[in-house]
Coordinates of C-alpha atoms in Angstrom, one line a residue:
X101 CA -19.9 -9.9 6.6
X102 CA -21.5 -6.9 4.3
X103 CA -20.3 -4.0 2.6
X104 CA -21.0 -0.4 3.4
X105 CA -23.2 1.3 0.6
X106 CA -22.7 5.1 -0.4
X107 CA -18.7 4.8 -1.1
X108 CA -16.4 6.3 -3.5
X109 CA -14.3 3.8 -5.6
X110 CA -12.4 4.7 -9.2
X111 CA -11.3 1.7 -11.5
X112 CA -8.6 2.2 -13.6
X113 CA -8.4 -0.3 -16.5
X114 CA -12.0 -1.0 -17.1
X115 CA -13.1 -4.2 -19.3
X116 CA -15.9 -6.2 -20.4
X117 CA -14.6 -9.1 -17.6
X118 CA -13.5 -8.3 -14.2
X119 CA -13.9 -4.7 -13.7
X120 CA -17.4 -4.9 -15.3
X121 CA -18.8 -7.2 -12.6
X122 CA -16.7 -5.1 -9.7
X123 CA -19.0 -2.2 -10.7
X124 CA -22.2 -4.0 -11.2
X125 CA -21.5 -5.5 -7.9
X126 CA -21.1 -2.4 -6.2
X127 CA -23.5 -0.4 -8.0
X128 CA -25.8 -2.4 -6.2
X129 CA -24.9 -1.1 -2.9
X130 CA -25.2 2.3 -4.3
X131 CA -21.3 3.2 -4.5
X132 CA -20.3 6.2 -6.4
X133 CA -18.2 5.0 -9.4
X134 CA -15.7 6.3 -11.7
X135 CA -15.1 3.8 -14.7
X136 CA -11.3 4.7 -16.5
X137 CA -10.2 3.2 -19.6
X138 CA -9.0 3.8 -23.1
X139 CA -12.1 3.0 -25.2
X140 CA -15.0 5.2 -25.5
X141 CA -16.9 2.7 -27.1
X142 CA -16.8 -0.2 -24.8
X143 CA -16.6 2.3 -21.6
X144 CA -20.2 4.1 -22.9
X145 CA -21.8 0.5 -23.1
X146 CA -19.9 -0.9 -19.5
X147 CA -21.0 2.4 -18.3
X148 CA -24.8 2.0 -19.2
X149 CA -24.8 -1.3 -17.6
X150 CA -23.3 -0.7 -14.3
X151 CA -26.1 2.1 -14.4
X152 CA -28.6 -0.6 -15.1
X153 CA -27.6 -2.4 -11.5
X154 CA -28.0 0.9 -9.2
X155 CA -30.0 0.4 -6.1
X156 CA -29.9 3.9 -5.7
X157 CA -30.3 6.3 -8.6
X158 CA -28.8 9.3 -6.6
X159 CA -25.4 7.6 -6.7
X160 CA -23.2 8.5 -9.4
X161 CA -21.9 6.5 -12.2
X162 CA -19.3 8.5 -14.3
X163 CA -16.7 7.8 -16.8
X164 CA -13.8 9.3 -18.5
X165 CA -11.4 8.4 -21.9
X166 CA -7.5 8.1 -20.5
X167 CA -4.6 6.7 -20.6
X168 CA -3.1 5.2 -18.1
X169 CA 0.2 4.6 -19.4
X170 CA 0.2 8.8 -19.5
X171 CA 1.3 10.1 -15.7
X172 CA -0.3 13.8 -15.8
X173 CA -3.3 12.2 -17.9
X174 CA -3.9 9.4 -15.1
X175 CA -4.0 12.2 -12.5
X176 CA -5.8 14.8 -14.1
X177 CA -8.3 12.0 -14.3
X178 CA -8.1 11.3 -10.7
X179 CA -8.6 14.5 -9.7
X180 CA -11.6 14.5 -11.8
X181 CA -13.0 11.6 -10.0
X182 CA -12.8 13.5 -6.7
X183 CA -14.6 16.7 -7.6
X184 CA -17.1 14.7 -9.1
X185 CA -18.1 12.7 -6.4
X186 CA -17.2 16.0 -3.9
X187 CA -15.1 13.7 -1.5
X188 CA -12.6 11.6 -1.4
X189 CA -12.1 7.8 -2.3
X190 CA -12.7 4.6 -0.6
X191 CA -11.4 2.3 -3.0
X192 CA -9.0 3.1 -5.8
X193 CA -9.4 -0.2 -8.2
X194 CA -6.4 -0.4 -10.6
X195 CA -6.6 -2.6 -13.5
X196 CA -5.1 -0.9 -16.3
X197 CA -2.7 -3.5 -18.9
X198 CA -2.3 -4.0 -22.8
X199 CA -2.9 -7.2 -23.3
X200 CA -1.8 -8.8 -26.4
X201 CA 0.1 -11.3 -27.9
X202 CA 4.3 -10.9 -28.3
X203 CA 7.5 -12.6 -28.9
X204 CA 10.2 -12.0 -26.3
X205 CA 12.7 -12.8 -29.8
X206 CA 10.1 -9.9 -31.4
X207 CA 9.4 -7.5 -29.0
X208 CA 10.5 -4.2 -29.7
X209 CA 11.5 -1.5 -27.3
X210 CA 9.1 0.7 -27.8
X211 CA 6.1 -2.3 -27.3
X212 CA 7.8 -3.4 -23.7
X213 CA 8.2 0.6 -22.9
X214 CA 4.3 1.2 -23.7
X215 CA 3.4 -1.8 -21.6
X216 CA 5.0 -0.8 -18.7
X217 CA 3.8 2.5 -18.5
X218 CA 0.3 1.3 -18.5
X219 CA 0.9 -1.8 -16.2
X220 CA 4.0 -0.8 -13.9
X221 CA 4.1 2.8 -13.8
X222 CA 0.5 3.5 -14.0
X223 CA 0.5 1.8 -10.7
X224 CA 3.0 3.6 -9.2
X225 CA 1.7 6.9 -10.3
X226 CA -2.5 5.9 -9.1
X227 CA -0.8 5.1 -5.8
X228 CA 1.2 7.9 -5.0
X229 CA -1.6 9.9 -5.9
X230 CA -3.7 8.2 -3.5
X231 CA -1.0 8.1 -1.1
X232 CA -1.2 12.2 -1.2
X233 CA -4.2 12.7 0.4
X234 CA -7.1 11.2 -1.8
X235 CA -8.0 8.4 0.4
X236 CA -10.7 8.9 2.9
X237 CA -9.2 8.7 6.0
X238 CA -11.7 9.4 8.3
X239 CA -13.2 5.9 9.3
X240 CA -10.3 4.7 10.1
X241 CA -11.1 4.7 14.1
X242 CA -13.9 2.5 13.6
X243 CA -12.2 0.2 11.9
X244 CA -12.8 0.9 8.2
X245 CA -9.4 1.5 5.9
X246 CA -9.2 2.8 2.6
X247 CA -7.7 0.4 0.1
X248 CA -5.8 0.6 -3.2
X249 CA -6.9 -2.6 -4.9
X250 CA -4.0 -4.0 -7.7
X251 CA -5.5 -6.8 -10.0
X252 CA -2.5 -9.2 -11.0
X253 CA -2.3 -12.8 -11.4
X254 CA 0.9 -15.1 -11.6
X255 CA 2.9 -13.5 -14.7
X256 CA 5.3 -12.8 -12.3
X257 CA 6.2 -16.4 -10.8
X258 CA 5.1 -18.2 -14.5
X259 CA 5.5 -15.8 -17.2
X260 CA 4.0 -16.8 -20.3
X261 CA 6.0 -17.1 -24.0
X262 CA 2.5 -15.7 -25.9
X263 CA 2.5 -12.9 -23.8
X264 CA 6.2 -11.9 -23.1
X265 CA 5.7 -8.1 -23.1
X266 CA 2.5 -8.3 -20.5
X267 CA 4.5 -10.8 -18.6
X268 CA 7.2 -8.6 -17.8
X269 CA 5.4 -5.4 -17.1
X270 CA 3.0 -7.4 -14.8
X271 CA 5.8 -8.5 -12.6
X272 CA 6.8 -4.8 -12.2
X273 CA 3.3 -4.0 -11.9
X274 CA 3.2 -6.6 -8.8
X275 CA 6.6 -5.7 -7.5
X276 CA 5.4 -2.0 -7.2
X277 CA 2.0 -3.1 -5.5
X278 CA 4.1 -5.7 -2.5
X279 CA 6.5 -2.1 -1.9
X280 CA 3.3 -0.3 -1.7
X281 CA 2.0 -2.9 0.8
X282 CA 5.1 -2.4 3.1
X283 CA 4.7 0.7 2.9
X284 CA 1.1 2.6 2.7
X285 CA -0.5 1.5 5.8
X286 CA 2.0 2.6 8.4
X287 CA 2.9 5.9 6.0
X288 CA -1.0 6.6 4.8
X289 CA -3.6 4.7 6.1
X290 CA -4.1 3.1 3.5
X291 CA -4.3 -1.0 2.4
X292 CA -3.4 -2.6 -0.2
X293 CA -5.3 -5.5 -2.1
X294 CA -3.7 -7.8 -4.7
X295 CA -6.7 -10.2 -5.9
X296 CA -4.5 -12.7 -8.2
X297 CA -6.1 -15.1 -10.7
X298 CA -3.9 -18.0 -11.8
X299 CA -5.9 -18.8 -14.8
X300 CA -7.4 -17.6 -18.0
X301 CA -10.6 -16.4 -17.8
X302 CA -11.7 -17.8 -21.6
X303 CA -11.5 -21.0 -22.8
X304 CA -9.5 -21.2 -25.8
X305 CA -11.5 -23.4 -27.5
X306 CA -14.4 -21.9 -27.1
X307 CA -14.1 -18.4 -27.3
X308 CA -16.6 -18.5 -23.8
X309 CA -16.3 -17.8 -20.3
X310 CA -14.8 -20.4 -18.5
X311 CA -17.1 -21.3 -16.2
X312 CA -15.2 -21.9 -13.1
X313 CA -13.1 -18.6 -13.9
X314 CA -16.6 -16.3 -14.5
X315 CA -16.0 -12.8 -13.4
X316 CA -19.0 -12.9 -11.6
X317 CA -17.8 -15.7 -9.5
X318 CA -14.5 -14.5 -9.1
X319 CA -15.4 -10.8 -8.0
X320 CA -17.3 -13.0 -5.4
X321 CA -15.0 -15.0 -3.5
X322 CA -11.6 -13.2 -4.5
X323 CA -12.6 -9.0 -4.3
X324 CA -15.5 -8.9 -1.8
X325 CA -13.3 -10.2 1.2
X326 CA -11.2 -7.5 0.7
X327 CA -14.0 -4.8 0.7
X328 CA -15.6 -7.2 4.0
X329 CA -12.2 -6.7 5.3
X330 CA -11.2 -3.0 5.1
X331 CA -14.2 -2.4 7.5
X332 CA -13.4 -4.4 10.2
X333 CA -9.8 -3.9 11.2
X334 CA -10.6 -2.3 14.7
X335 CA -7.4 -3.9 16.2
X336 CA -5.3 -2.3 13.4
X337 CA -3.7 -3.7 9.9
X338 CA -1.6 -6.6 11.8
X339 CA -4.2 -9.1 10.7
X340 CA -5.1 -7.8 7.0
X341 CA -4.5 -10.0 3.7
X342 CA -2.2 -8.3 0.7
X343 CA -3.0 -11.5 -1.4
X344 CA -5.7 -13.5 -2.2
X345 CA -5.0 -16.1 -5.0
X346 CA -7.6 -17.8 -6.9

């Protein structure tokens, strides 16, 4: 199956790994794209490249410094995205997480508070906002669905002791998404993706790419089936995959 070109997706939580290759992926089908994170630095220099991989130069490539873990800043930046690209959103991406080493015996309070408003309520807040009326709605009778797209992996099920704050406000994060799966196609139209990787994407000893978990290969065969997918649900969401592990 292919993809559409000339969509409208924002990622939320953008990185040098994942979210990097999503956008040079779909910069090559000429998709409008909004890159969100917290680093003007790295999101300048992600930004340049994803501009590098447009098959169209009349799409748009934008980007904007926020915080995710900040409610009114998330959707101030949202709203951004929107008049920017003059319609609504196909895709809404969200990625957004601190990730960092901690002790559950050392964590404090305020480190496990931070965390979850990037990772847990950050989620909640980018999907009510595209719950209230932000998602494009109106190829939905020929089969294509807008989709809120939730990165995760298997913190929740196997939390890890070198990342105990992450762990916790990933599981949130992934509760929040399954309710929101329940929930958002009967109430909004609207699907919801959880592509879940059960391993680490570097190789500890190396410091590299590993090479069967490259972000290239992953956006491949875990995220395009769920952009494939949203466009050909003519029979409804009955047969529509919330989780794809890899």
């Amino acid at each position: 199956m292919s993809v559409s070109a000339n969509r409208n997706i924002v990622i939320v939580g953008v990185g040098s790994s994942m979210s990097k290759s999503l956008a040079i992926w779909l910069a090559s089908l000429s998709w409008n794209i909004a890159l969100v994170s917290r680093s003007e630095k790295n999101l300048s220099a992600i930004a340049d490249q994803v501009r590098q991989a447009q098959k169209d130069k009349n799409s748009k490539v934008i980007y904007k410094v926020s915080d995710a873990g900040d409610p009114e800043a998330l959707k101030a930046t949202l709203d951004w995205a929107v008049r920017e690209f003059g319609g609504k959103l196909d895709v809404l991406s969200y990625n957004a997480a601190r990730v960092a080493p901690s002790d559950i015996t050392e964590t404090t309070p305020e480190e496990l508070q931070q965390d979850f408003k990037v990772a847990a309520v950050g989620t909640l807040v980018a999907g009510q906002w595209f719950a209230a009326g932000n998602a494009r709605a109106d190829r939905i009778a020929e089969g294509e669905y807008p989709l809120f797209l939730v990165t995760g992996g298997i913190l929740d099920k196997e939390p890890e002791q070198s990342v105990a704050s992450l762990s916790t406000a990933k599981a949130a994060s992934q509760t929040v998404s399954r309710l929101f799966a329940k929930v958002l196609p009967e109430k909004a139209n609207i699907l919801v993706g959880m592509p879940l990787i059960t391993e680490g994407l570097i190789d500890p000893k190396t410091g590299e790419y590993n090479e069967q978990f490259h972000p290239d290969k992953i956006v491949h065969t875990v995220f395009r089936p769920f952009f494939e997918d949203r466009e050909n649900l003519v029979n409804g969401t009955g047969s529509w995959t919330v989780e794809r592990l890899y």
